[in-house]
Structures are given as structure tokens and as C-alpha cells.
Amino acid sequence: VEKIQTFRQFRHTKIAGKIMKPPNHCDEILILFFNFVSTVAITFINKACFSRISFVYPAALSNIHFVVSLIGIEVLYKFKVFERISVPFKDINFLVMILLVGLVTPLNNTSLKLNSVGFYQIFKLLVTPVVVFLEYFLDDKILSHKRGLYLVLVCISVLVSSIGEMEFSLKGTLCASLWVPLAAGYKVQWGRLKRSYNCSTLALMRAVLPYAIVVQSAIAPIVDPPGILDFNWTTEAIFWITLSGLSAFLVNYSGFLVMGNIGALAHVLLGQLKAAMIIIGAAFIFGSRYTSLQMIGAIAGIVFILLYSHVTIKEKDKKGKIASSYNRIPLVLMEKGIEKS
């Protein structure tokens, strides 16, 4: 049964007459590292935007990120780095993706703004089981017992490392509760849409982002405080916001690469790894104070993420060998004892 399921998955990667070649392990590591570094960088840059220049408009900043990303994508398209795709606007999956991309980032920033980091992290961890459920419900993906165990241990470890002051509000709780299923759907749906159109990450970003910007602009007055029209655009403000936009292009591109080419769970775990690494780095580099339990949780989280990745690679190699062996067998139709090739 396992071989049949693997062969079916292998066959379904052939879409529109082309075989979608999955990235090898080296490519996957480079994509993950690219996303990890760019995400950590933008965290500190956005912090500078909020604290140094007092640009306290998360939805507006997200829109700037998407606009800069779209400009970067258009430049790459002019240089023929990728081919454009034509997506029918009546495609319900495409419309769902637009809404998810447009809503998730502002809701995420608002949740962090209204809740403490510890409470925010608890809801962020809830994305993991929702992703597992959606992948099972939509794509029949089932985690092995080993991967499931390591996933639970990662979540527990990161929760222990992040727990601190548990401040929250009713509005913040409602916002976080709404964000969790949308964030999980966003991570899962991107990979599904990319496979259905058999396109590159940049081509799909070019199709989705213009409409997502419209959605973010529509909800910005609800999410952002008043006063953005009176913001003082100094040279320093322009520098930090531009730097944030350029970093966002790298974050968006690498993040969509992870979700589209590796998987939604990989993107979730990368976020957990970032949280653990920031705690350890802040303690050793900046002298930040964390309890012994928080440090143990952070280190344990990194160890379990590495173990999860090791098991995942071994399982992929096993499935790849099974699919390869089936690919060498000629397809023969047996009908009433007669062989037909």
C-alpha cells in the first residue's frame, strides 16, 4: 500500500505535460537558510521602524513590503528570469489565496501588538497542528510516528523557551484566534496552488500580490491607528522603511519558496527555529536575561528540529527510491490474460 501511494504521488507531480522536479537536499538547505537569515534581519529592521522612527502602522508597512516585492518581481520578469502565468480570476483557489495573503500579515502584526510575546507565541504554536490537519484533510498527507513525536517535542520546547509575561486582551485574543486558521491555510494553500499551476514561485507571487495589496489597503484603516497621513518622512525614516521593504522582498520570496517547494510544516518549523535562535543569540551576544528553563527549552527546540529534519530527509529518500523503481517498470495493462504495452 505504501508503494502504491508513493507511486501515485510521483505520478501526480506530472502536470500539463511537464515533470516538476523537486529540489534536492542541498537546494532545500539553501532555501531554508536564505529564509532564516532574511527573516531574522527584517525582525531587527522592523523593530527600528517602530522604535527609532515611530512608524507604528503595521498594515501600511506590510503594504510597502508588498509594493517593493512587486517592483522587484517586475524587474526580474523584464530580465526574463521567469515566465508569467495566466490565472483565471474565477478560480476559487486563487481568490482564497489572495484573501489569505492579504489578511495574514496585518493580523499577525496586530496580534503581536495587542498581546504579550509569550501569549502570542502560544497561538503561533497552534498553527502547527492546524497545518497537519489541513494537509491530511486536503491532500491525504499523514505524518509518521517519529515525525509526529518530534513535532510535539519541538512545540513543547519552544513554548517553554518563549513563556514569560502572559498579558493579553479580549481584542487581542479574538485577533489571534482568527489569525491561527488563516495562517495555517495560507501556508498550505500556497504550495497547493503552485502545484496546480505548475509554475515558479516568482510567477505566482506576480499573480497574487497586486490583489493582496488591495485587500491589505482595505483593512488598513481597521488595523492601523490614525495619523499616517501626518507622518514625518525624514531622510532617516525613508532609509529604514526602504531597507525594510527590500528585506521584505527577500523574506517573501524565500518564504514562498519554502512553502511551495518544501512544505508548509517546514515553514512553520523555521519560525520555531528562529524563535529559539533569537533567545540563545540575545543571551550570549547582547547579555539578555532568560531563566535556565527558557534556555533549556530553546536548546531542546533546536535539537528536536534537527532530529525532525533528519527523519524527514530519510523518509523522502526512501519514497524517492520507491518512486524511482516504479518509474523503471514499464506500464503494462493486463486484461483477461492478454498483455498490452
CSV table of C-alpha atoms in Angstrom, one decimal:
chain,number,residue,atom,x,y,z
A,1,VAL,CA,0.0,0.0,0.0
A,2,GLU,CA,2.8,2.4,0.9
A,3,LYS,CA,4.5,1.8,-2.5
A,4,ILE,CA,1.2,2.4,-4.4
A,5,GLN,CA,0.6,5.6,-2.5
A,6,THR,CA,4.1,6.8,-3.2
A,7,PHE,CA,3.8,6.0,-6.9
A,8,ARG,CA,0.5,7.9,-7.1
A,9,GLN,CA,2.2,10.9,-5.5
A,10,PHE,CA,5.0,10.6,-8.0
A,11,ARG,CA,2.6,10.4,-11.0
A,12,HIS,CA,0.6,13.4,-9.7
A,13,THR,CA,3.7,15.6,-10.0
A,14,LYS,CA,3.4,15.4,-13.7
A,15,ILE,CA,1.2,18.3,-14.7
A,16,ALA,CA,0.5,19.9,-18.0
A,17,GLY,CA,2.9,17.6,-19.7
A,18,LYS,CA,5.9,18.6,-17.5
A,19,ILE,CA,7.5,16.8,-14.7
A,20,MET,CA,8.0,19.1,-11.7
A,21,LYS,CA,11.4,18.1,-10.4
A,22,PRO,CA,11.6,18.5,-6.6
A,23,PRO,CA,14.6,20.4,-5.1
A,24,ASN,CA,17.4,18.2,-3.8
A,25,HIS,CA,18.5,18.3,-0.2
A,26,CYS,CA,21.3,20.9,-0.9
A,27,ASP,CA,18.7,23.2,-2.6
A,28,GLU,CA,16.3,22.8,0.3
A,29,ILE,CA,19.0,23.7,2.9
A,30,LEU,CA,20.0,26.8,0.9
A,31,ILE,CA,16.3,27.9,0.6
A,32,LEU,CA,15.8,27.4,4.4
A,33,PHE,CA,19.0,29.2,5.3
A,34,PHE,CA,18.0,32.1,2.9
A,35,ASN,CA,14.6,32.4,4.6
A,36,PHE,CA,16.1,32.1,8.1
A,37,VAL,CA,18.7,34.9,7.6
A,38,SER,CA,16.3,37.3,5.8
A,39,THR,CA,13.6,36.8,8.5
A,40,VAL,CA,15.9,37.5,11.4
A,41,ALA,CA,17.3,40.6,9.6
A,42,ILE,CA,13.8,42.0,8.9
A,43,THR,CA,12.8,41.4,12.5
A,44,PHE,CA,15.5,43.9,13.7
A,45,ILE,CA,14.9,46.3,10.8
A,46,ASN,CA,11.1,46.4,11.5
A,47,LYS,CA,11.9,47.0,15.2
A,48,ALA,CA,13.9,50.0,14.1
A,49,CYS,CA,11.0,51.2,12.1
A,50,PHE,CA,8.6,51.0,15.1
A,51,SER,CA,11.0,52.4,17.7
A,52,ARG,CA,13.6,54.7,16.0
A,53,ILE,CA,11.3,56.5,13.6
A,54,SER,CA,7.9,55.7,15.3
A,55,PHE,CA,6.3,54.2,12.2
A,56,VAL,CA,3.6,52.4,14.1
A,57,TYR,CA,1.4,51.3,11.2
A,58,PRO,CA,1.8,47.6,10.7
A,59,ALA,CA,-0.8,47.2,7.8
A,60,ALA,CA,0.8,50.2,5.9
A,61,LEU,CA,4.2,48.7,6.4
A,62,SER,CA,3.0,45.4,5.1
A,63,ASN,CA,1.7,47.2,2.0
A,64,ILE,CA,5.0,48.9,1.5
A,65,HIS,CA,6.6,45.4,1.7
A,66,PHE,CA,4.3,44.0,-0.9
A,67,VAL,CA,4.8,47.0,-3.3
A,68,VAL,CA,8.6,46.8,-3.1
A,69,SER,CA,8.4,43.0,-3.6
A,70,LEU,CA,6.2,43.5,-6.6
A,71,ILE,CA,8.6,46.0,-8.1
A,72,GLY,CA,11.5,43.6,-7.6
A,73,ILE,CA,9.4,40.8,-9.2
A,74,GLU,CA,8.6,43.0,-12.2
A,75,VAL,CA,12.4,43.8,-12.7
A,76,LEU,CA,13.2,40.1,-12.7
A,77,TYR,CA,10.4,39.5,-15.1
A,78,LYS,CA,11.7,42.1,-17.5
A,79,PHE,CA,15.1,40.3,-17.4
A,80,LYS,CA,13.1,37.0,-18.3
A,81,VAL,CA,14.1,35.3,-15.1
A,82,PHE,CA,10.7,33.5,-15.1
A,83,GLU,CA,7.6,33.1,-17.3
A,84,ARG,CA,4.3,34.7,-16.5
A,85,ILE,CA,1.2,32.7,-15.8
A,86,SER,CA,-2.4,33.4,-16.7
A,87,VAL,CA,-4.7,32.7,-13.8
A,88,PRO,CA,-8.5,32.9,-14.3
A,89,PHE,CA,-10.0,35.2,-11.7
A,90,LYS,CA,-12.9,32.9,-11.2
A,91,ASP,CA,-10.7,30.2,-9.8
A,92,ILE,CA,-11.9,29.9,-6.2
A,93,ASN,CA,-8.5,28.6,-5.0
A,94,PHE,CA,-6.8,31.7,-6.4
A,95,LEU,CA,-9.3,34.0,-4.7
A,96,VAL,CA,-8.8,32.2,-1.4
A,97,MET,CA,-5.0,32.7,-1.7
A,98,ILE,CA,-5.5,36.4,-2.4
A,99,LEU,CA,-7.6,36.8,0.8
A,100,LEU,CA,-5.2,34.8,2.9
A,101,VAL,CA,-2.1,36.7,1.7
A,102,GLY,CA,-3.8,40.0,2.2
A,103,LEU,CA,-5.1,39.2,5.7
A,104,VAL,CA,-2.5,37.1,7.5
A,105,THR,CA,0.4,39.6,7.8
A,106,PRO,CA,-1.7,42.5,9.2
A,107,LEU,CA,-3.5,40.2,11.6
A,108,ASN,CA,-0.2,38.7,12.7
A,109,ASN,CA,1.3,42.2,13.4
A,110,THR,CA,-1.9,43.3,15.2
A,111,SER,CA,-1.9,40.1,17.4
A,112,LEU,CA,1.7,40.8,18.4
A,113,LYS,CA,0.9,44.5,19.2
A,114,LEU,CA,-2.1,43.6,21.4
A,115,ASN,CA,-0.7,40.6,23.2
A,116,SER,CA,2.5,39.8,25.1
A,117,VAL,CA,5.2,37.8,23.3
A,118,GLY,CA,4.5,34.8,25.4
A,119,PHE,CA,0.8,34.8,24.7
A,120,TYR,CA,1.5,35.5,21.0
A,121,GLN,CA,3.9,32.5,20.8
A,122,ILE,CA,1.2,30.1,22.2
A,123,PHE,CA,-1.1,31.0,19.4
A,124,LYS,CA,1.7,30.8,16.9
A,125,LEU,CA,2.4,27.2,18.1
A,126,LEU,CA,-1.3,26.3,17.4
A,127,VAL,CA,-0.6,26.8,13.7
A,128,THR,CA,1.4,23.6,13.6
A,129,PRO,CA,-1.5,21.1,14.5
A,130,VAL,CA,-3.8,23.1,12.2
A,131,VAL,CA,-1.3,22.7,9.3
A,132,VAL,CA,-1.1,19.0,10.0
A,133,PHE,CA,-4.9,18.7,10.0
A,134,LEU,CA,-5.3,20.7,6.7
A,135,GLU,CA,-2.7,18.7,4.9
A,136,TYR,CA,-4.4,15.5,6.0
A,137,PHE,CA,-7.9,16.7,5.1
A,138,LEU,CA,-7.0,18.4,1.8
A,139,ASP,CA,-4.0,16.2,0.5
A,140,ASP,CA,-4.2,13.0,2.5
A,141,LYS,CA,-0.7,13.7,3.9
A,142,ILE,CA,0.0,11.6,7.0
A,143,LEU,CA,2.9,12.2,9.4
A,144,SER,CA,4.9,9.2,10.5
A,145,HIS,CA,5.0,8.4,14.2
A,146,LYS,CA,8.6,9.6,14.5
A,147,ARG,CA,7.9,12.9,12.8
A,148,GLY,CA,4.8,13.5,14.8
A,149,LEU,CA,6.6,12.8,18.1
A,150,TYR,CA,9.5,15.3,17.2
A,151,LEU,CA,6.9,17.9,16.1
A,152,VAL,CA,5.2,17.7,19.5
A,153,LEU,CA,8.5,17.9,21.3
A,154,VAL,CA,9.5,21.0,19.2
A,155,CYS,CA,6.3,22.8,20.1
A,156,ILE,CA,6.7,22.0,23.8
A,157,SER,CA,10.3,23.1,23.8
A,158,VAL,CA,9.6,26.4,22.0
A,159,LEU,CA,6.6,27.1,24.3
A,160,VAL,CA,8.9,26.6,27.4
A,161,SER,CA,11.5,28.9,25.9
A,162,SER,CA,9.0,31.7,25.0
A,163,ILE,CA,6.9,31.7,28.1
A,164,GLY,CA,7.1,34.9,30.1
A,165,GLU,CA,4.6,37.6,30.9
A,166,MET,CA,1.2,36.4,29.8
A,167,GLU,CA,-0.5,39.7,29.0
A,168,PHE,CA,-3.5,39.7,26.7
A,169,SER,CA,-6.7,41.5,25.9
A,170,LEU,CA,-10.1,40.3,24.6
A,171,LYS,CA,-9.5,42.1,21.3
A,172,GLY,CA,-6.0,40.6,21.1
A,173,THR,CA,-7.3,37.1,21.8
A,174,LEU,CA,-10.0,37.4,19.1
A,175,CYS,CA,-7.4,38.6,16.7
A,176,ALA,CA,-5.0,35.8,17.4
A,177,SER,CA,-7.8,33.2,17.3
A,178,LEU,CA,-8.8,34.4,13.8
A,179,TRP,CA,-5.2,34.5,12.7
A,180,VAL,CA,-4.3,30.9,13.5
A,181,PRO,CA,-6.6,29.1,10.9
A,182,LEU,CA,-5.8,31.8,8.3
A,183,ALA,CA,-2.1,31.4,8.8
A,184,ALA,CA,-2.3,27.6,8.5
A,185,GLY,CA,-4.4,27.9,5.4
A,186,TYR,CA,-2.0,30.4,3.9
A,187,LYS,CA,1.0,28.1,4.3
A,188,VAL,CA,-0.8,25.0,2.9
A,189,GLN,CA,-2.7,26.7,0.1
A,190,TRP,CA,0.4,28.4,-1.4
A,191,GLY,CA,2.0,25.0,-2.1
A,192,ARG,CA,-1.2,23.5,-3.5
A,193,LEU,CA,-1.8,26.5,-5.8
A,194,LYS,CA,1.8,26.4,-7.1
A,195,ARG,CA,1.5,22.7,-7.9
A,196,SER,CA,-1.9,23.1,-9.6
A,197,TYR,CA,-0.5,25.8,-12.0
A,198,ASN,CA,2.9,24.1,-12.3
A,199,CYS,CA,4.6,27.5,-12.1
A,200,SER,CA,7.6,29.2,-10.4
A,201,THR,CA,7.3,30.9,-7.1
A,202,LEU,CA,8.0,34.3,-8.7
A,203,ALA,CA,5.3,33.8,-11.3
A,204,LEU,CA,2.7,33.0,-8.6
A,205,MET,CA,3.8,36.0,-6.5
A,206,ARG,CA,3.4,38.2,-9.5
A,207,ALA,CA,-0.2,37.0,-10.0
A,208,VAL,CA,-1.2,37.2,-6.3
A,209,LEU,CA,0.5,40.2,-4.8
A,210,PRO,CA,-1.4,43.0,-6.7
A,211,TYR,CA,-4.7,41.8,-5.4
A,212,ALA,CA,-3.4,41.1,-1.9
A,213,ILE,CA,-2.2,44.7,-1.8
A,214,VAL,CA,-5.9,45.8,-2.4
A,215,VAL,CA,-7.1,43.6,0.4
A,216,GLN,CA,-4.4,44.9,2.8
A,217,SER,CA,-5.3,48.5,1.9
A,218,ALA,CA,-9.0,47.8,2.6
A,219,ILE,CA,-8.3,46.6,6.2
A,220,ALA,CA,-5.5,49.1,7.0
A,221,PRO,CA,-7.9,51.7,8.5
A,222,ILE,CA,-9.2,49.0,10.9
A,223,VAL,CA,-5.8,47.7,11.9
A,224,ASP,CA,-3.6,50.8,11.9
A,225,PRO,CA,-4.0,53.8,14.3
A,226,PRO,CA,-4.9,57.2,12.8
A,227,GLY,CA,-2.2,59.6,11.8
A,228,ILE,CA,-0.3,58.0,8.9
A,229,LEU,CA,-1.0,61.0,6.6
A,230,ASP,CA,0.7,63.2,9.1
A,231,PHE,CA,3.8,61.0,9.4
A,232,ASN,CA,7.1,62.9,9.1
A,233,TRP,CA,9.0,61.4,6.2
A,234,THR,CA,12.6,62.3,7.2
A,235,THR,CA,15.7,61.0,5.5
A,236,GLU,CA,16.2,58.5,8.3
A,237,ALA,CA,12.5,57.3,8.0
A,238,ILE,CA,12.9,56.8,4.3
A,239,PHE,CA,16.1,54.9,4.8
A,240,TRP,CA,14.7,52.5,7.4
A,241,ILE,CA,11.4,51.9,5.6
A,242,THR,CA,13.1,51.4,2.2
A,243,LEU,CA,15.5,48.9,3.9
A,244,SER,CA,12.5,47.2,5.4
A,245,GLY,CA,10.9,46.9,2.0
A,246,LEU,CA,14.0,45.4,0.4
A,247,SER,CA,14.4,42.9,3.2
A,248,ALA,CA,10.7,42.0,2.8
A,249,PHE,CA,11.2,41.1,-0.8
A,250,LEU,CA,13.8,38.6,0.3
A,251,VAL,CA,11.6,37.3,3.1
A,252,ASN,CA,8.5,37.0,0.9
A,253,TYR,CA,10.4,35.3,-1.9
A,254,SER,CA,12.3,32.9,0.3
A,255,GLY,CA,9.2,32.2,2.4
A,256,PHE,CA,7.1,31.4,-0.6
A,257,LEU,CA,9.9,29.2,-1.9
A,258,VAL,CA,9.9,27.2,1.4
A,259,MET,CA,6.1,26.8,1.3
A,260,GLY,CA,5.9,25.9,-2.4
A,261,ASN,CA,9.0,23.7,-2.8
A,262,ILE,CA,9.5,22.1,0.6
A,263,GLY,CA,6.2,22.3,2.5
A,264,ALA,CA,4.0,24.2,5.0
A,265,LEU,CA,5.4,22.4,8.0
A,266,ALA,CA,8.9,23.3,7.0
A,267,HIS,CA,7.9,27.0,7.0
A,268,VAL,CA,6.3,26.6,10.5
A,269,LEU,CA,9.3,24.9,12.0
A,270,LEU,CA,11.6,27.5,10.5
A,271,GLY,CA,9.7,30.1,12.5
A,272,GLN,CA,10.1,27.9,15.7
A,273,LEU,CA,13.9,27.7,15.0
A,274,LYS,CA,14.1,31.5,14.6
A,275,ALA,CA,12.4,32.0,17.9
A,276,ALA,CA,14.8,29.6,19.7
A,277,MET,CA,17.9,31.0,18.0
A,278,ILE,CA,16.9,34.6,18.8
A,279,ILE,CA,16.7,33.7,22.5
A,280,ILE,CA,20.1,32.0,22.5
A,281,GLY,CA,21.7,34.7,20.5
A,282,ALA,CA,20.3,37.5,22.6
A,283,ALA,CA,21.6,35.8,25.8
A,284,PHE,CA,25.1,35.2,24.6
A,285,ILE,CA,25.6,38.3,22.3
A,286,PHE,CA,23.5,41.0,23.9
A,287,GLY,CA,23.5,39.7,27.5
A,288,SER,CA,19.7,39.4,27.7
A,289,ARG,CA,18.4,37.7,30.8
A,290,TYR,CA,16.4,34.4,30.4
A,291,THR,CA,15.7,31.8,33.0
A,292,SER,CA,17.5,28.4,32.9
A,293,LEU,CA,14.3,26.7,31.9
A,294,GLN,CA,13.9,29.1,28.9
A,295,MET,CA,17.4,28.4,27.7
A,296,ILE,CA,16.9,24.6,28.1
A,297,GLY,CA,13.7,24.9,26.1
A,298,ALA,CA,15.4,26.9,23.3
A,299,ILE,CA,18.3,24.4,23.0
A,300,ALA,CA,16.0,21.4,23.1
A,301,GLY,CA,13.8,23.0,20.4
A,302,ILE,CA,16.8,23.3,18.1
A,303,VAL,CA,17.8,19.7,18.8
A,304,PHE,CA,14.3,18.4,18.1
A,305,ILE,CA,14.0,20.4,14.9
A,306,LEU,CA,17.3,18.9,13.7
A,307,LEU,CA,16.1,15.4,14.6
A,308,TYR,CA,12.7,16.1,12.8
A,309,SER,CA,14.7,17.3,9.7
A,310,HIS,CA,16.9,14.2,9.8
A,311,VAL,CA,13.9,11.8,9.9
A,312,THR,CA,12.1,13.8,7.2
A,313,ILE,CA,15.1,13.5,4.8
A,314,LYS,CA,15.4,9.8,5.4
A,315,GLU,CA,11.7,9.3,4.7
A,316,LYS,CA,11.9,11.4,1.5
A,317,ASP,CA,14.9,9.4,0.3
A,318,LYS,CA,13.0,6.1,0.9
A,319,LYS,CA,10.0,7.4,-1.0
A,320,GLY,CA,12.2,8.7,-3.8
A,321,LYS,CA,13.8,5.2,-4.2
A,322,ILE,CA,10.4,3.6,-4.4
A,323,ALA,CA,9.1,6.0,-7.0
A,324,SER,CA,12.3,5.6,-9.0
A,325,SER,CA,11.9,1.8,-9.0
A,326,TYR,CA,8.3,2.2,-10.2
A,327,ASN,CA,9.4,4.6,-12.9
A,328,ARG,CA,11.7,1.9,-14.4
A,329,ILE,CA,8.9,-0.6,-14.7
A,330,PRO,CA,7.0,-0.4,-18.0
A,331,LEU,CA,3.3,0.3,-17.6
A,332,VAL,CA,1.6,-2.9,-18.7
A,333,LEU,CA,-2.2,-3.3,-18.9
A,334,MET,CA,-3.4,-6.8,-18.0
A,335,GLU,CA,-6.8,-7.5,-19.5
A,336,LYS,CA,-8.2,-11.1,-19.5
A,337,GLY,CA,-4.8,-12.6,-19.5
A,338,ILE,CA,-3.6,-10.5,-22.5
A,339,GLU,CA,-0.5,-8.2,-22.1
A,340,LYS,CA,-0.8,-4.8,-23.7
A,341,SER,CA,2.0,-2.4,-23.5
